[in-house]
Amino acid sequence: MYRTHNCGALSLEHLNQKVTLSGWVQKNRNKGFIIWIDLRDRYGITQLVLDEERTPKSIFDSAQGLGREFVIQVQGTVIERESKNPNITTGAIEVLVEDLKILNPSKTPPFTIENETDGGEELRMQYRYLDLRRNPVKANLLFRHQVSMAVRNYLSKDGFIDVETPYLIKSTPEGARDFVVPSRMNEGQFYALPQSPQTFKQLLMVGGLDKYFQIVKCFRDEDLRADRQPEFTQIDCEMAFVEQEDILAQFEGLTRHLLKEIKGIDIADFPRITYDEAIKTYGNDKPDIRFEMKFCELNAVAQGKGFGVFDSQELVVGISVPGAAEMSRKEIDALIDWVKRPQIGAKGLVYVKCNADGSFKSSVDKFFSPEDLSTWATHCQAKAGDLILILSGEIKTTRTQLSALRMEMATRLGLRKPEVFAPLWITDFPLLEWDEESKRFHAMHHPFTAPKPEHLDLLKTDPAAVKANAYDLVLNGNEIGGGSIRIHDQELQSQMFDLLGFTKEEAQAQFGFLMDAFQFGAPPHGGIAFGLDRLVAILGGEETIRDFIAFPKNNSGRDVMIDAPAPLDALQLKELNLKTTSTDKE
Amino acid sequence: MYRTHNCGALSLEHLNQKVTLSGWVQKNRNKGFIIWIDLRDRYGITQLVLDEERTPKSIFDSAQGLGREFVIQVQGTVIERESKNPNITTGAIEVLVEDLKILNPSKTPPFTIENETDGGEELRMQYRYLDLRRNPVKANLLFRHQVSMAVRNYLSKDGFIDVETPYLIKSTPEGARDFVVPSRMNEGQFYALPQSPQTFKQLLMVGGLDKYFQIVKCFRDEDLRADRQPEFTQIDCEMAFVEQEDILAQFEGLTRHLLKEIKGIDIADFPRITYDEAIKTYGNDKPDIRFEMKFCELNAVAQGKGFGVFDSQELVVGISVPGAAEMSRKEIDALIDWVKRPQIGAKGLVYVKCNADGSFKSSVDKFFSPEDLSTWATHCQAKAGDLILILSGEIKTTRTQLSALRMEMATRLGLRKPEVFAPLWITDFPLLEWDEESKRFHAMHHPFTAPKPEHLDLLKTDPAAVKANAYDLVLNGNEIGGGSIRIHDQELQSQMFDLLGFTKEEAQAQFGFLMDAFQFGAPPHGGIAFGLDRLVAILGGEETIRDFIAFPKNNSGRDVMIDAPAPLDALQLKELNLKTTSTDKE
């Protein structure tokens, strides 16, 4: 047996017990006549002590040679420490070592195994197995496990069945690019890895399974932006005989449960706003509502007063930044530079300081009276001490710019508090979005999303105006889940494919099985999918998903540790009846 | 809201309540003046009743047109049934329908949605979403969910962490064929789908995660035998600082828990036998021990008596079939024909009937005295009424043949009872097996399995004799799990790769990251993996895994429902820098 206890288990109640421990050498402090070793494992750190008087000489000598990350096994007696460490559970004791065995030596690790390491991202990824030994990374994986288990147990208790859907499916050119898998047994044919189990979960509803969930890997061959992974994990759910309200209630319940069980936070009913309202109020469809600074549209009160910059624009819109009236001229100039950067692209920024004494100071004093500014302040619900920031221009662009400014101000003011959780439902998404490049409609959510029944007629006359029973769950400015009520009628699904530019033949070849299924008694159904990587990161108080994935890939989709992807054997390619372009070139 | 109750919920306690139900029309019995409809959902069947007197005419007329599998929603009142059905929970009531809405009509399904369907395998797979509506299939998926959850909760409570390992990894030509995934972003390079997360779980141990589990899809591009799937699910586990005994105890605990929780069966300590013992006693390494019929080797007592057939052979071996002495001459002749079939390939079969009166009757009476036969009976622990069946020949072949005969006799005698569970550990597997074709050693388990420490010296002198701390868990004649203590020493791992015929360069290119990891303080570790598909099937009392998979593939690796794999778009191939041989031919 390698151990009687782990390195986090011993305390004063084990005094004088003979114990066996195994673990890694975290620190070896050699004072010449006495050696203290911090022995580490997943569960904690236990201090070992060896001294010239009490320890057999061969053991003492051997301990002197122990370097960082050596794996050792020791036997000894639990004794009370002279100087106790109240910060760790084992801080009151140490183990007087009587026997020591080196289980495996270690080369000096390329970075320190400490909470704050000296290793850079690239090095940490190359030696991820060493990075995992660091407390913050290990804690993230434990946290992820805890979240997954809480999700599974909650849904299972609510009657959801975990059903495994296939990974080797069929490629569909709609949406993002598929990763594909050549079939050796079916020459010239390929499987695709699922971007999501969407059609399968719908078929499970047609199959009467009623409530389905799965925590499942999905795959997208996209050009990776920062913090995207080619493989990612989804909490995938679907329910039959439900309306939107049933689904929102069910998964608001799940999210509330997670916040309570994982974070100890009670949250009452989640607020809901429509997509249009979100865009109008926050300039984007995943607003962070941990803070206010709602958009106030000022066209009615700021135009027609002779200030040309405003008068000529589609939209004049501001936010009131709480307590920021104190900002210096220099700080405000820097802010103006910030919004003019190409990433934001605003032409300028108008500000109004709402001074403590009730007066106003603005960059457009020349054009507007104090009464005008007071009206703006009322519109923007600005109080004394607040700073109103105003952008103007084309509607969509200006909203996007002001949304970025709103987030920036929140960050500067420390309003994006990781310990505060503010969930929000966004509902009534448009069914379609127009793609200028391909000159056709794309499904905003996916081609299986049902239009609102009352908008069915609009499908033929004004498709862009059709809203869907589609919803996102937003947490702290991140979309953590999204879903919709699905089409369950074969005619409507067929019409939808038409609208998206599929020929009858394409629709049949790619989704014939689904439209067939809809003819054999498909129930009304809908669902949702949560991005587990992001959900866990946000619950963990961070925004980078990579730190919550055991073996992530870099921005080129490479696993730098195992060095994948890699070229194949010629024999493998031959068996697959494949040639690569690079083979041709040789 | 689509329903106030599901179709399995209502009973006499709901009498006179107004309810709303939704579901599928299972049966529509139209007696002209009264209509009974069986309404079905995941949870049960509720009888609806409509009659000319009490039901509005339009509703009554509409109900007449309801065909099988129509999806409907009804409102009505719970009333007491005249003729109750005690076999279903809702059997005491029916719902008097007041309103009815057709949610979706259905074409006549291609096979009946009944426990015993008229649909053949191919048709059921093509319309799997209809097959899922059948009780036995639905029950299997529910059962699978129940087993998965029990596994997760048990392991989680024992401190195991569920860690997701990557699906896009690197191809290794060792072992079975990989499915590969071309990388668009890295031209000419491929990922591979994991045959198991073996190296990753070992790296998690190097990373100090200590106890890991994952229920994970694995992939093997093999020519499919019956009841194999290209993608399959594994309960994958690994532990650090453990010896074989720790792992056996841990996972015997898990299996015992499953048998208790899922099947209500208490099983004491699982028996253990070595691989060599299993081969000698049962002729194979996954014996079904729900019944006896152990092999008795008869060389010592059956050779040298002038019966040439025995005298010339390496092995004479028998089994005693309980209570089979009554078999007629005709039945025994049929059995002789059975062992002579090419699938078995025996040259003949010698039998000895141990008659109830203590006499013996055998097919070799000419060569052996009653005393000889009595000695055989003693060797084979045959009692009066038993039938001894004896084969002879080359050792390995004869054992395999007798093993098949043993299973056949057990099946004929009804000894393979699906409600009886007999687990068994097989230990001390050989480390290597010689492959005649490639004239080199293969790893019997995998290249990371540790030789028994006491056999280390044999590695150089007699590799075939080296045993490993490798073990299988067998349940009712099926291997449900297998694992080993792993190598954690870089030198030994390197020596192992040598032995398996890897050049240093190949070993470095494929497994360099693992050997690197072993130099930074790898702890002793080991693990096990269970085949979830088979485990669930056996616990469910069946042996075919396909019935426990929602969307299985056929023996050509095809999903006949979605028709995958399929050819790719030319554009997709181009983006991947790929050509198929079939493209070339065009």
mmCIF file of C-alpha atoms in Angstrom, chain A residues 102-267:
data_model
loop_
_atom_site.group_PDB
_atom_site.id
_atom_site.type_symbol
_atom_site.label_atom_id
_atom_site.label_comp_id
_atom_site.label_asym_id
_atom_site.label_seq_id
_atom_site.Cartn_x
_atom_site.Cartn_y
_atom_site.Cartn_z
ATOM 1 C CA ILE A 102 12.154 7.513 -3.854
ATOM 2 C CA LEU A 103 9.350 6.305 -6.128
ATOM 3 C CA ASN A 104 10.476 8.404 -9.073
ATOM 4 C CA PRO A 105 13.054 11.178 -9.379
ATOM 5 C CA SER A 106 12.283 14.320 -11.327
ATOM 6 C CA LYS A 107 14.206 16.591 -13.614
ATOM 7 C CA THR A 108 13.891 20.224 -12.589
ATOM 8 C CA PRO A 109 10.526 21.326 -13.966
ATOM 9 C CA PRO A 110 10.621 24.028 -16.659
ATOM 10 C CA PHE A 111 8.505 26.345 -14.489
ATOM 11 C CA THR A 112 7.663 26.564 -10.816
ATOM 12 C CA ILE A 113 4.749 24.516 -9.490
ATOM 13 C CA GLU A 114 3.302 27.409 -7.497
ATOM 14 C CA ASN A 115 0.011 29.321 -7.518
ATOM 15 C CA GLU A 116 1.837 32.145 -9.293
ATOM 16 C CA THR A 117 4.141 30.402 -11.711
ATOM 17 C CA ASP A 118 7.035 31.827 -13.729
ATOM 18 C CA GLY A 119 5.941 29.776 -16.751
ATOM 19 C CA GLY A 120 4.450 31.471 -19.799
ATOM 20 C CA GLU A 121 1.304 30.246 -21.566
ATOM 21 C CA GLU A 122 3.158 28.329 -24.297
ATOM 22 C CA LEU A 123 5.437 26.501 -21.868
ATOM 23 C CA ARG A 124 2.572 25.699 -19.516
ATOM 24 C CA MET A 125 0.619 24.179 -22.403
ATOM 25 C CA GLN A 126 3.575 22.133 -23.624
ATOM 26 C CA TYR A 127 4.004 20.674 -20.141
ATOM 27 C CA ARG A 128 0.322 20.757 -19.263
ATOM 28 C CA TYR A 129 0.758 17.697 -16.982
ATOM 29 C CA LEU A 130 2.999 19.868 -14.790
ATOM 30 C CA ASP A 131 0.684 22.851 -15.038
ATOM 31 C CA LEU A 132 -2.140 20.629 -13.740
ATOM 32 C CA ARG A 133 -0.187 20.170 -10.508
ATOM 33 C CA ARG A 134 -0.636 23.871 -9.733
ATOM 34 C CA ASN A 135 -3.468 24.594 -7.309
ATOM 35 C CA PRO A 136 -5.431 27.087 -9.459
ATOM 36 C CA VAL A 137 -5.555 24.756 -12.474
ATOM 37 C CA LYS A 138 -6.362 21.690 -10.380
ATOM 38 C CA ALA A 139 -9.056 23.661 -8.549
ATOM 39 C CA ASN A 140 -10.624 24.679 -11.874
ATOM 40 C CA LEU A 141 -10.920 21.060 -12.992
ATOM 41 C CA LEU A 142 -12.401 20.034 -9.647
ATOM 42 C CA PHE A 143 -14.835 22.921 -9.951
ATOM 43 C CA ARG A 144 -15.831 21.833 -13.444
ATOM 44 C CA HIS A 145 -16.495 18.328 -12.161
ATOM 45 C CA GLN A 146 -18.648 19.752 -9.383
ATOM 46 C CA VAL A 147 -20.702 21.807 -11.865
ATOM 47 C CA SER A 148 -21.162 18.850 -14.237
ATOM 48 C CA MET A 149 -22.340 16.590 -11.450
ATOM 49 C CA ALA A 150 -24.748 19.234 -10.147
ATOM 50 C CA VAL A 151 -26.207 19.652 -13.647
ATOM 51 C CA ARG A 152 -26.602 15.920 -14.189
ATOM 52 C CA ASN A 153 -28.184 15.243 -10.821
ATOM 53 C CA TYR A 154 -30.578 18.167 -11.074
ATOM 54 C CA LEU A 155 -31.791 17.233 -14.539
ATOM 55 C CA SER A 156 -31.920 13.539 -13.739
ATOM 56 C CA LYS A 157 -34.086 14.203 -10.698
ATOM 57 C CA ASP A 158 -36.373 16.258 -12.926
ATOM 58 C CA GLY A 159 -36.919 13.274 -15.197
ATOM 59 C CA PHE A 160 -34.416 14.083 -17.946
ATOM 60 C CA ILE A 161 -32.675 11.113 -19.555
ATOM 61 C CA ASP A 162 -29.014 11.280 -20.512
ATOM 62 C CA VAL A 163 -28.932 9.810 -24.026
ATOM 63 C CA GLU A 164 -25.686 9.478 -25.961
ATOM 64 C CA THR A 165 -26.051 10.617 -29.549
ATOM 65 C CA PRO A 166 -23.565 9.563 -32.250
ATOM 66 C CA TYR A 167 -20.283 11.372 -32.983
ATOM 67 C CA LEU A 168 -19.900 9.965 -36.483
ATOM 68 C CA ILE A 169 -22.704 11.680 -38.362
ATOM 69 C CA LYS A 170 -23.281 13.422 -41.685
ATOM 70 C CA SER A 171 -21.813 16.684 -42.905
ATOM 71 C CA THR A 172 -24.176 19.588 -43.527
ATOM 72 C CA PRO A 173 -22.743 22.605 -45.319
ATOM 73 C CA GLU A 174 -25.163 24.937 -43.468
ATOM 74 C CA GLY A 175 -23.647 26.870 -40.581
ATOM 75 C CA ALA A 176 -20.020 26.595 -39.488
ATOM 76 C CA ARG A 177 -17.561 24.204 -41.127
ATOM 77 C CA ASP A 178 -17.650 20.563 -40.087
ATOM 78 C CA PHE A 179 -14.705 18.473 -39.090
ATOM 79 C CA VAL A 180 -14.955 15.370 -41.267
ATOM 80 C CA VAL A 181 -13.828 11.780 -40.870
ATOM 81 C CA PRO A 182 -13.031 9.705 -43.960
ATOM 82 C CA SER A 183 -14.679 6.280 -44.006
ATOM 83 C CA ARG A 184 -12.318 3.458 -44.942
ATOM 84 C CA MET A 185 -15.136 0.971 -45.401
ATOM 85 C CA ASN A 186 -17.193 3.291 -47.622
ATOM 86 C CA GLU A 187 -14.774 4.580 -50.244
ATOM 87 C CA GLY A 188 -14.998 8.274 -51.077
ATOM 88 C CA GLN A 189 -17.435 8.885 -48.212
ATOM 89 C CA PHE A 190 -17.030 10.832 -44.990
ATOM 90 C CA TYR A 191 -18.620 11.128 -41.601
ATOM 91 C CA ALA A 192 -18.754 14.523 -39.906
ATOM 92 C CA LEU A 193 -18.299 15.295 -36.231
ATOM 93 C CA PRO A 194 -21.384 17.005 -34.764
ATOM 94 C CA GLN A 195 -21.467 20.787 -34.356
ATOM 95 C CA SER A 196 -24.248 19.912 -31.944
ATOM 96 C CA PRO A 197 -26.595 16.937 -31.556
ATOM 97 C CA GLN A 198 -29.438 19.179 -32.780
ATOM 98 C CA THR A 199 -31.223 16.850 -35.206
ATOM 99 C CA PHE A 200 -30.668 13.811 -32.996
ATOM 100 C CA LYS A 201 -32.200 15.415 -29.962
ATOM 101 C CA GLN A 202 -35.178 16.424 -32.060
ATOM 102 C CA LEU A 203 -35.481 12.813 -33.248
ATOM 103 C CA LEU A 204 -35.404 11.692 -29.621
ATOM 104 C CA MET A 205 -38.440 13.906 -29.064
ATOM 105 C CA VAL A 206 -40.129 12.378 -32.123
ATOM 106 C CA GLY A 207 -39.186 9.053 -30.502
ATOM 107 C CA GLY A 208 -41.125 9.960 -27.361
ATOM 108 C CA LEU A 209 -38.183 10.323 -24.963
ATOM 109 C CA ASP A 210 -39.859 13.522 -23.707
ATOM 110 C CA LYS A 211 -36.977 15.025 -21.696
ATOM 111 C CA TYR A 212 -33.406 14.616 -22.869
ATOM 112 C CA PHE A 213 -30.052 15.940 -21.753
ATOM 113 C CA GLN A 214 -26.461 15.211 -22.527
ATOM 114 C CA ILE A 215 -23.139 16.789 -21.629
ATOM 115 C CA VAL A 216 -21.482 16.333 -24.966
ATOM 116 C CA LYS A 217 -18.463 17.382 -27.014
ATOM 117 C CA CYS A 218 -19.207 19.404 -30.144
ATOM 118 C CA PHE A 219 -16.883 20.373 -32.956
ATOM 119 C CA ARG A 220 -16.521 23.417 -35.197
ATOM 120 C CA ASP A 221 -13.800 23.910 -37.758
ATOM 121 C CA GLU A 222 -13.696 27.673 -37.533
ATOM 122 C CA ASP A 223 -10.802 30.059 -37.775
ATOM 123 C CA LEU A 224 -10.203 30.331 -34.091
ATOM 124 C CA ARG A 225 -10.698 33.610 -32.392
ATOM 125 C CA ALA A 226 -9.206 34.150 -28.983
ATOM 126 C CA ASP A 227 -10.810 31.866 -26.433
ATOM 127 C CA ARG A 228 -12.525 29.583 -28.938
ATOM 128 C CA GLN A 229 -11.752 25.890 -29.065
ATOM 129 C CA PRO A 230 -12.291 23.543 -32.040
ATOM 130 C CA GLU A 231 -13.872 21.068 -29.614
ATOM 131 C CA PHE A 232 -16.099 22.361 -26.860
ATOM 132 C CA THR A 233 -18.647 20.978 -24.444
ATOM 133 C CA GLN A 234 -22.354 21.592 -24.438
ATOM 134 C CA ILE A 235 -25.082 20.844 -21.913
ATOM 135 C CA ASP A 236 -27.612 19.844 -24.510
ATOM 136 C CA CYS A 237 -31.301 19.608 -23.591
ATOM 137 C CA GLU A 238 -34.636 19.065 -25.290
ATOM 138 C CA MET A 239 -38.249 18.674 -24.115
ATOM 139 C CA ALA A 240 -41.453 17.607 -25.831
ATOM 140 C CA PHE A 241 -44.958 19.012 -25.350
ATOM 141 C CA VAL A 242 -43.578 22.335 -24.182
ATOM 142 C CA GLU A 243 -44.015 25.996 -24.921
ATOM 143 C CA GLN A 244 -41.281 28.592 -24.479
ATOM 144 C CA GLU A 245 -42.477 29.322 -20.950
ATOM 145 C CA ASP A 246 -41.994 25.695 -19.854
ATOM 146 C CA ILE A 247 -38.412 25.717 -21.081
ATOM 147 C CA LEU A 248 -37.512 29.051 -19.524
ATOM 148 C CA ALA A 249 -38.926 27.897 -16.185
ATOM 149 C CA GLN A 250 -37.085 24.568 -16.324
ATOM 150 C CA PHE A 251 -33.676 26.003 -17.120
ATOM 151 C CA GLU A 252 -34.015 29.056 -14.979
ATOM 152 C CA GLY A 253 -34.522 26.458 -12.258
ATOM 153 C CA LEU A 254 -31.321 24.662 -13.243
ATOM 154 C CA THR A 255 -29.301 27.885 -13.329
ATOM 155 C CA ARG A 256 -30.735 29.053 -10.010
ATOM 156 C CA HIS A 257 -29.854 25.665 -8.518
ATOM 157 C CA LEU A 258 -26.255 25.941 -9.755
ATOM 158 C CA LEU A 259 -25.875 29.466 -8.378
ATOM 159 C CA LYS A 260 -27.217 28.256 -5.045
ATOM 160 C CA GLU A 261 -25.384 24.926 -4.833
ATOM 161 C CA ILE A 262 -22.080 26.012 -6.330
ATOM 162 C CA LYS A 263 -21.866 29.645 -5.299
ATOM 163 C CA GLY A 264 -24.258 29.811 -2.356
ATOM 164 C CA ILE A 265 -26.147 32.652 -4.006
ATOM 165 C CA ASP A 266 -29.935 33.017 -4.001
ATOM 166 C CA ILE A 267 -31.383 34.705 -7.058
#
